[in-house]
GROMACS .gro file of C-alpha atoms in nm:
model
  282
    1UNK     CA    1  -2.359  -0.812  -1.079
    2UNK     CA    2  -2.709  -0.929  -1.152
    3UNK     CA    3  -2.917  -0.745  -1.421
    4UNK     CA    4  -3.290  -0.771  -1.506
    5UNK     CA    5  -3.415  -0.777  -1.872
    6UNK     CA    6  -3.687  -0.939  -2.064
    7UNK     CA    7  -3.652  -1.154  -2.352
    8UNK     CA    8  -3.932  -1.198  -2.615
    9UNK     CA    9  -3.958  -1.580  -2.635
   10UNK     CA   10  -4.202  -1.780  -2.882
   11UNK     CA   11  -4.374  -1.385  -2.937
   12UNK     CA   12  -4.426  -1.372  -2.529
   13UNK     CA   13  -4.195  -1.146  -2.332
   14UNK     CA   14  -4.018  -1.294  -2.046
   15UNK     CA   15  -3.816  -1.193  -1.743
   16UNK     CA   16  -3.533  -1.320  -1.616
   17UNK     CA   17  -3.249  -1.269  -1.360
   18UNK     CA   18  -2.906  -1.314  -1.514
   19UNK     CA   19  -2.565  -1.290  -1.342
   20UNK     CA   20  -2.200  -1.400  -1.430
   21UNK     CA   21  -1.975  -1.427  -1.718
   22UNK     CA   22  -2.146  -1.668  -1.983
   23UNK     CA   23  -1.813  -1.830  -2.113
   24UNK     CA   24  -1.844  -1.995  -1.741
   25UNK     CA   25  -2.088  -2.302  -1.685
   26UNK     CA   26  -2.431  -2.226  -1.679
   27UNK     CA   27  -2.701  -2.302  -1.447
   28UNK     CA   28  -3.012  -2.227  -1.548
   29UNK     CA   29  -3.265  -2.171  -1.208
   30UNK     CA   30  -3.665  -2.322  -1.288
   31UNK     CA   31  -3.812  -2.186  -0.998
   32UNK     CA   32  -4.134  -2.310  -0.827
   33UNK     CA   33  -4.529  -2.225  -0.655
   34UNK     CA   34  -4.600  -1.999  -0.549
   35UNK     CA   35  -4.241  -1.776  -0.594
   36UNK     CA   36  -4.089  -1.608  -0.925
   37UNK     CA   37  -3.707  -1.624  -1.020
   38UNK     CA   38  -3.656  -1.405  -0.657
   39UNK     CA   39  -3.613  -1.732  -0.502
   40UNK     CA   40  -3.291  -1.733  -0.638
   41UNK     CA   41  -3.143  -1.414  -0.579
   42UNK     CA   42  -2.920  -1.506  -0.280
   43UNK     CA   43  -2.757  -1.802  -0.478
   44UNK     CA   44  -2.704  -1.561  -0.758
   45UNK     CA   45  -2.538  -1.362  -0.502
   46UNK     CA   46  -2.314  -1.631  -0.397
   47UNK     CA   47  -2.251  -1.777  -0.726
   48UNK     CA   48  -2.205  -1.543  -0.976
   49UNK     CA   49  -1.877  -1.488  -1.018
   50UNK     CA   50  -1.781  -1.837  -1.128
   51UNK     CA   51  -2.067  -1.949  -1.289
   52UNK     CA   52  -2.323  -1.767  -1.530
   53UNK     CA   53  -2.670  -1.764  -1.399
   54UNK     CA   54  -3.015  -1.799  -1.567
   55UNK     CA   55  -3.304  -1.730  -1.385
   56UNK     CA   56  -3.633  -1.653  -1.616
   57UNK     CA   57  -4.013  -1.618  -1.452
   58UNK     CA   58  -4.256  -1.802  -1.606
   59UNK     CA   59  -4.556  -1.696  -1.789
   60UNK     CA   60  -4.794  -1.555  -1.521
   61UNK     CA   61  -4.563  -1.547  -1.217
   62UNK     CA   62  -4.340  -1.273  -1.088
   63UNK     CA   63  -4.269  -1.027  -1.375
   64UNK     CA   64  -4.412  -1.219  -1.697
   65UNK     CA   65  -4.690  -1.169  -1.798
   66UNK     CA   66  -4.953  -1.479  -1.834
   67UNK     CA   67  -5.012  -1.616  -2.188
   68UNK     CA   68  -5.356  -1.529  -2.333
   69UNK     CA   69  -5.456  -1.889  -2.360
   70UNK     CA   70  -5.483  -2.160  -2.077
   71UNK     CA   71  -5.115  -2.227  -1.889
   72UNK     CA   72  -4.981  -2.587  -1.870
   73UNK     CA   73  -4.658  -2.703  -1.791
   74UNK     CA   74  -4.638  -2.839  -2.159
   75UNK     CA   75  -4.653  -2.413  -2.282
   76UNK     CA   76  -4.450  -2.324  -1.988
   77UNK     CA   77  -4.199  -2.553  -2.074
   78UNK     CA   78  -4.270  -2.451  -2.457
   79UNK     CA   79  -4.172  -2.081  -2.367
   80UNK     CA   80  -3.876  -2.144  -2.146
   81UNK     CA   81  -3.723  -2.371  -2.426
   82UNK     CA   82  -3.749  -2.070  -2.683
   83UNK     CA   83  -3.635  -1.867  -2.408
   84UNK     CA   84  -3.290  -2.106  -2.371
   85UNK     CA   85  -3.246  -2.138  -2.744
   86UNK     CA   86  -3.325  -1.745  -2.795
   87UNK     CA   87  -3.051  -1.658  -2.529
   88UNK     CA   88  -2.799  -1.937  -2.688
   89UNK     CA   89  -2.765  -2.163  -2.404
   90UNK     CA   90  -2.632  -2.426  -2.514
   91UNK     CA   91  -2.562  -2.661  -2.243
   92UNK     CA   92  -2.656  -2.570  -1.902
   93UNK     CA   93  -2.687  -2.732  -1.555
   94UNK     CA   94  -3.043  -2.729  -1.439
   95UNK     CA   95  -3.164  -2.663  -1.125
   96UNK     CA   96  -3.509  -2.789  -1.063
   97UNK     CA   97  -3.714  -2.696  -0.764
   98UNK     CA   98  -4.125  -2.785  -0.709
   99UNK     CA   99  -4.283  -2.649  -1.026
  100UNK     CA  100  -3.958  -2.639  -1.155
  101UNK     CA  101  -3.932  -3.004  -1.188
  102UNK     CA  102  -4.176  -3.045  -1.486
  103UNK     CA  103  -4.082  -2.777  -1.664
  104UNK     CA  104  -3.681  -2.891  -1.666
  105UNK     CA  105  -3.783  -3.270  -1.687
  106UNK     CA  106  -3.950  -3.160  -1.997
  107UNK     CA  107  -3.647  -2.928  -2.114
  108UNK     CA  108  -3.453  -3.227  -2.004
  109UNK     CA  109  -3.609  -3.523  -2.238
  110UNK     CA  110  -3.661  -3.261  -2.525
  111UNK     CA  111  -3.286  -3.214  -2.572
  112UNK     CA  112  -3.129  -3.441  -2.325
  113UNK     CA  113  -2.738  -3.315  -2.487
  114UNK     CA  114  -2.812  -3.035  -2.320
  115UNK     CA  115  -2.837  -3.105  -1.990
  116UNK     CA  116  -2.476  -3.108  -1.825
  117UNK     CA  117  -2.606  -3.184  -1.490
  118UNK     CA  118  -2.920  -3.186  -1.248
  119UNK     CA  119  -2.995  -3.039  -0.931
  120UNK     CA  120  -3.333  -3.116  -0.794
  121UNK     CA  121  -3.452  -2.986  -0.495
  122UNK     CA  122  -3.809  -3.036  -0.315
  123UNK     CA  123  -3.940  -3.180  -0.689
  124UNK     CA  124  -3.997  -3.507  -0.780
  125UNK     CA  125  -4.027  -3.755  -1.097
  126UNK     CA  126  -4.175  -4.028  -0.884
  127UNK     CA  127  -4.559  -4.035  -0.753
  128UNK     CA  128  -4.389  -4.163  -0.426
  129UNK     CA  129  -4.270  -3.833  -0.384
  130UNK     CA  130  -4.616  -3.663  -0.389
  131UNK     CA  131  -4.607  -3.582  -0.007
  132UNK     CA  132  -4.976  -3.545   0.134
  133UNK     CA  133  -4.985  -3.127   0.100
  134UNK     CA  134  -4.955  -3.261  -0.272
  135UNK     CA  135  -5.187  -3.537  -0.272
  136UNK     CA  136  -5.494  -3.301  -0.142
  137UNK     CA  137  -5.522  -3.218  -0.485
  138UNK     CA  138  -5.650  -3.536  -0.615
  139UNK     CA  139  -6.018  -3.370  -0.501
  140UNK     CA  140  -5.979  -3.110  -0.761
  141UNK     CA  141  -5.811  -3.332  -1.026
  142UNK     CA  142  -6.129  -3.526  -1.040
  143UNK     CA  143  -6.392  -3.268  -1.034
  144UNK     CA  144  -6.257  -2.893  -1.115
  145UNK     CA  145  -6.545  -2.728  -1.054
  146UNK     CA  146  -6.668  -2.870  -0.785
  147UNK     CA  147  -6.359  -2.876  -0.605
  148UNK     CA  148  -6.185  -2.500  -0.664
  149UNK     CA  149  -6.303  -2.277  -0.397
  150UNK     CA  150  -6.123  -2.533  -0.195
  151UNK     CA  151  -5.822  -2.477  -0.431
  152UNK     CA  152  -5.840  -2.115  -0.375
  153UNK     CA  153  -5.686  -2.146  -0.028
  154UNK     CA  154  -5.358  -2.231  -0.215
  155UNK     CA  155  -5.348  -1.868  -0.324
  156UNK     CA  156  -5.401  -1.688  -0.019
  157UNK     CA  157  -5.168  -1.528   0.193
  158UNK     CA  158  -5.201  -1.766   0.488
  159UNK     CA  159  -5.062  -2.064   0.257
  160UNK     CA  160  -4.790  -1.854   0.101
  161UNK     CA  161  -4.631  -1.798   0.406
  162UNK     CA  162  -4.671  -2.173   0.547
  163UNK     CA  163  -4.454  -2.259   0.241
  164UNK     CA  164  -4.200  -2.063   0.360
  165UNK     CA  165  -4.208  -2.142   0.758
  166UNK     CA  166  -4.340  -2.485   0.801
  167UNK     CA  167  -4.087  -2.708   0.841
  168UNK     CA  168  -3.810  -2.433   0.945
  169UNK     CA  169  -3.690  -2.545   1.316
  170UNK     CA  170  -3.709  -2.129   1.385
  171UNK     CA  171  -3.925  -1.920   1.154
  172UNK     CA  172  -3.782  -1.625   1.264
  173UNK     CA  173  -3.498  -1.686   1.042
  174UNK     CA  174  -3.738  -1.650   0.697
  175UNK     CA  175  -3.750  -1.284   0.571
  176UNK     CA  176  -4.094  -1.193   0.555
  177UNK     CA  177  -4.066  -1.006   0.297
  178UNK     CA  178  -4.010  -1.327   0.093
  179UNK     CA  179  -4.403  -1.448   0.086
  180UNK     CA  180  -4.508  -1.082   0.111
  181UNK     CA  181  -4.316  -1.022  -0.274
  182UNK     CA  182  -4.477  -1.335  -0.380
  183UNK     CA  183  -4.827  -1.307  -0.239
  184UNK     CA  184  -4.826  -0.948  -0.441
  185UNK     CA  185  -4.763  -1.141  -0.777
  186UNK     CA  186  -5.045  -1.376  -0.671
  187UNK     CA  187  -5.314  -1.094  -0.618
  188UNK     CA  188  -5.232  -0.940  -0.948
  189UNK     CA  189  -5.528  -0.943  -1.194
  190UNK     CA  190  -5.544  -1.276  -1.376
  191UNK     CA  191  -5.262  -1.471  -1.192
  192UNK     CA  192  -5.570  -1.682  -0.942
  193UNK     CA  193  -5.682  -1.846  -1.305
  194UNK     CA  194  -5.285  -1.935  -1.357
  195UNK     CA  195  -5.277  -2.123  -1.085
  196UNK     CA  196  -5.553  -2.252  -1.098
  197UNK     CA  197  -5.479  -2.379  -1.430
  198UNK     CA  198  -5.150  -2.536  -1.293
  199UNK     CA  199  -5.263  -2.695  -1.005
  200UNK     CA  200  -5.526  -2.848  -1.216
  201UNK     CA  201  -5.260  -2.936  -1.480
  202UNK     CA  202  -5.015  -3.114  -1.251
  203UNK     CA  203  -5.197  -3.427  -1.255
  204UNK     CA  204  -5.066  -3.448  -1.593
  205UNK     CA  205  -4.695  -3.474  -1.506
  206UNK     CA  206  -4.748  -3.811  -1.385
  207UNK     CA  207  -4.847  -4.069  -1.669
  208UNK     CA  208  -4.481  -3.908  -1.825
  209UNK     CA  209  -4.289  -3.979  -1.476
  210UNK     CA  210  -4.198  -4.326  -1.672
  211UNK     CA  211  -4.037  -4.095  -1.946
  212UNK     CA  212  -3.844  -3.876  -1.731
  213UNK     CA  213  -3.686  -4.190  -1.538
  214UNK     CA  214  -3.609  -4.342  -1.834
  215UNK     CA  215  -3.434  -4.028  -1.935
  216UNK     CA  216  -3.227  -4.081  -1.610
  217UNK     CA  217  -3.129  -4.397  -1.650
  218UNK     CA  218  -3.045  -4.368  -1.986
  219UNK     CA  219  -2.824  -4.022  -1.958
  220UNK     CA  220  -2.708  -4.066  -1.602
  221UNK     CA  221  -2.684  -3.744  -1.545
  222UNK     CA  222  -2.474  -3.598  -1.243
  223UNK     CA  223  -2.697  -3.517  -0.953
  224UNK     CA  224  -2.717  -3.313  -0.672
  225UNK     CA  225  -3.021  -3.314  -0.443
  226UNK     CA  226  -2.993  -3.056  -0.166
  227UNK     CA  227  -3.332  -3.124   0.033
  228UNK     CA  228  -3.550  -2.950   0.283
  229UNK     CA  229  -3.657  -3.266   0.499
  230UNK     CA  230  -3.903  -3.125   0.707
  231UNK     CA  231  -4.086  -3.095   0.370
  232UNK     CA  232  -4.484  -3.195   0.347
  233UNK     CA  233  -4.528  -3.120  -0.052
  234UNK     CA  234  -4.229  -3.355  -0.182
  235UNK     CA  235  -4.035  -3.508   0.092
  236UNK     CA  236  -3.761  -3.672   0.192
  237UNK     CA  237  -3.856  -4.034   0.063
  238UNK     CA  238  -3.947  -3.855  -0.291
  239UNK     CA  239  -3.550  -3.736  -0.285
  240UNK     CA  240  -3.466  -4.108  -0.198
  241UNK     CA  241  -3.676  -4.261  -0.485
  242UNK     CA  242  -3.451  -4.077  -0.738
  243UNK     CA  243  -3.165  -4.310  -0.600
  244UNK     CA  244  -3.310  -4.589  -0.805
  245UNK     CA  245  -3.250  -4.411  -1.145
  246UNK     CA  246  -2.943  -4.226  -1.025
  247UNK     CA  247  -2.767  -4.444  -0.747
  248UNK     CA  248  -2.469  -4.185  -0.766
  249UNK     CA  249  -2.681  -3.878  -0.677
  250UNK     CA  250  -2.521  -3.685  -0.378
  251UNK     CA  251  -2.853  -3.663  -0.190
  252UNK     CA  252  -2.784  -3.334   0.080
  253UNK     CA  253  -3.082  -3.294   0.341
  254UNK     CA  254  -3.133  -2.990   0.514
  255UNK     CA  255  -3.333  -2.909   0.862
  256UNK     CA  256  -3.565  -2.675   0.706
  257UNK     CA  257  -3.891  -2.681   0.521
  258UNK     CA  258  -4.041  -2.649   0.139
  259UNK     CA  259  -3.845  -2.321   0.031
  260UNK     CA  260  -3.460  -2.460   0.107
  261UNK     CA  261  -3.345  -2.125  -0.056
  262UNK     CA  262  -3.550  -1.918   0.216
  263UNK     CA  263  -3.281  -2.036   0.511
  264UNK     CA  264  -3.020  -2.209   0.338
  265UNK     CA  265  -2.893  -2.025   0.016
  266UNK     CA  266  -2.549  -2.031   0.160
  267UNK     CA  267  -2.514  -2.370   0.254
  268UNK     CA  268  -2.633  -2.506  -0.100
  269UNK     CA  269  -2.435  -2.209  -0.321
  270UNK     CA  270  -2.091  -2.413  -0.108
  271UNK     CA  271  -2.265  -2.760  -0.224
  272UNK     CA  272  -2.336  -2.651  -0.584
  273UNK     CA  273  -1.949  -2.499  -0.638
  274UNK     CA  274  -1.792  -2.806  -0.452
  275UNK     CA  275  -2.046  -3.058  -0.697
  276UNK     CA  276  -2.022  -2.808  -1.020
  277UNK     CA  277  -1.646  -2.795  -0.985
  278UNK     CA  278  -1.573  -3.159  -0.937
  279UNK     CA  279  -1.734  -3.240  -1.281
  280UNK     CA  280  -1.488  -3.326  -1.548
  281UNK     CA  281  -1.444  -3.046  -1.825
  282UNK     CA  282  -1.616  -3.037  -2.115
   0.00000   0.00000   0.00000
């Protein structure tokens, strides 16, 4: 059974999904743009009863509040690390997806005896996985303020559901109700600068891509990689760069778009138990 609480982390309160007996091997879920930790609650669904699941909401998406000051993925991560050591996760499995990917690369290099295992999907550590919906950014990156209305259209409706359907052979099979929940976190009060900020703040991710590949070469972590391939933001040549750091990653495409989770929750809760249960103990 899942239950939602909040968790007062470095002073800042925040949710989190949590399912699953916590003597069992953890996975803790880093969710992406533009969704919250609901992403996740299918493969909860399918998961939790052999394995204990973590899924928190960052500062200024889904049910956290934002952080008073500017966001960047440096504070995010900042706050989800107090959040892991505050709930006494110890060593955890991380699953990384979009956003998610600097946040746990981060939690990753911080306290790499952590990590148990990785699996990345639609994220990247490589700028040769910057697919061009990603590299439209560069604009803004350069010149903030001359370049945000533009921006803006990331946060509108319109957008929020391409995420969801482009890519997907049929969108009928994408519950609406998906971009609609996530869309109404978007148009709270406060949550356009938080993106903003982000967006903006991504560009900074890259000069430490050496760092995080490093951190995969040196720790060798075992890797799954279940991938939309129809994906325009990090695609399926960004999952194949990983190979170079991590030649024994189980790379798993999937015939669907951005959001994997959206249409194939199923398919990759059966490829997470078959990887997570082949692992050695301990």
């Amino acid at each position: 059974m899942t239950t939602y609480r909040t968790l007062k982390a470095d002073g800042h309160e925040v949710f989190y999904r949590e399912a699953g007996d916590p003597t069992q091997p953890t996975l803790l879920l880093l969710h992406g743009f533009p969704s919250t930790s609901a992403q996740y609650e299918r493969l909860i669904e399918y998961l939790g009863d052999d394995y204990h699941l973590v899924a928190p909401d960052y500062p200024g998406f889904g049910r956290t509040a934002p952080l008073d000051d500017a966001t960047t993925f440096d504070r995010i991560a900042d706050i989800i690390e107090a959040f892991v050591e505050e709930k006494g996760l110890e060593r955890y499995s991380l699953y990384m997806f979009d956003f998610g990917s600097p946040v746990g690369f981060r939690l990753a290099t911080r306290h790499p005896e952590r990590v148990e295992c990785l699996i990345i999907q639609n994220a990247t550590a490589y700028e040769t996985g910057l697919g061009p919906k990603m590299r439209v950014m560069g604009p803004y990156w350069e010149d903030r303020d001359a370049n945000e209305a533009a921006m803006r259209d990331f946060l509108t409706l319109e957008t929020t559901r391409s995420q969801y359907v482009d890519g997907v052979p049929d969108p009928a099979t994408v519950d609406p109700d998906l971009w609609e929940l996530d869309q109404r976190y978007l148009d709270l009060p406060d949550r356009d600068k938080v993106m903003l900020d982000l967006l903006y703040d991504y560009q900074n991710n890259l000069p430490q891509y050496p760092a995080w590949q490093e951190f995969l070469r040196d720790n060798h972590p075992p890797t799954l990689m279940p991938w939309g391939q129809n994906d325009e933001f990090f695609p399926l040549d960004g999952a194949r760069a990983f190979l170079a750091d991590i030649p024994d990653a189980q790379l798993e495409p999937l015939d669907t778009g951005h959001i994997a989770t959206a249409t194939h929750s199923g398919e990759i809760a059966r490829s997470i138990d078959r990887f997570l249960s082949s692992q050695p103990a301990g």
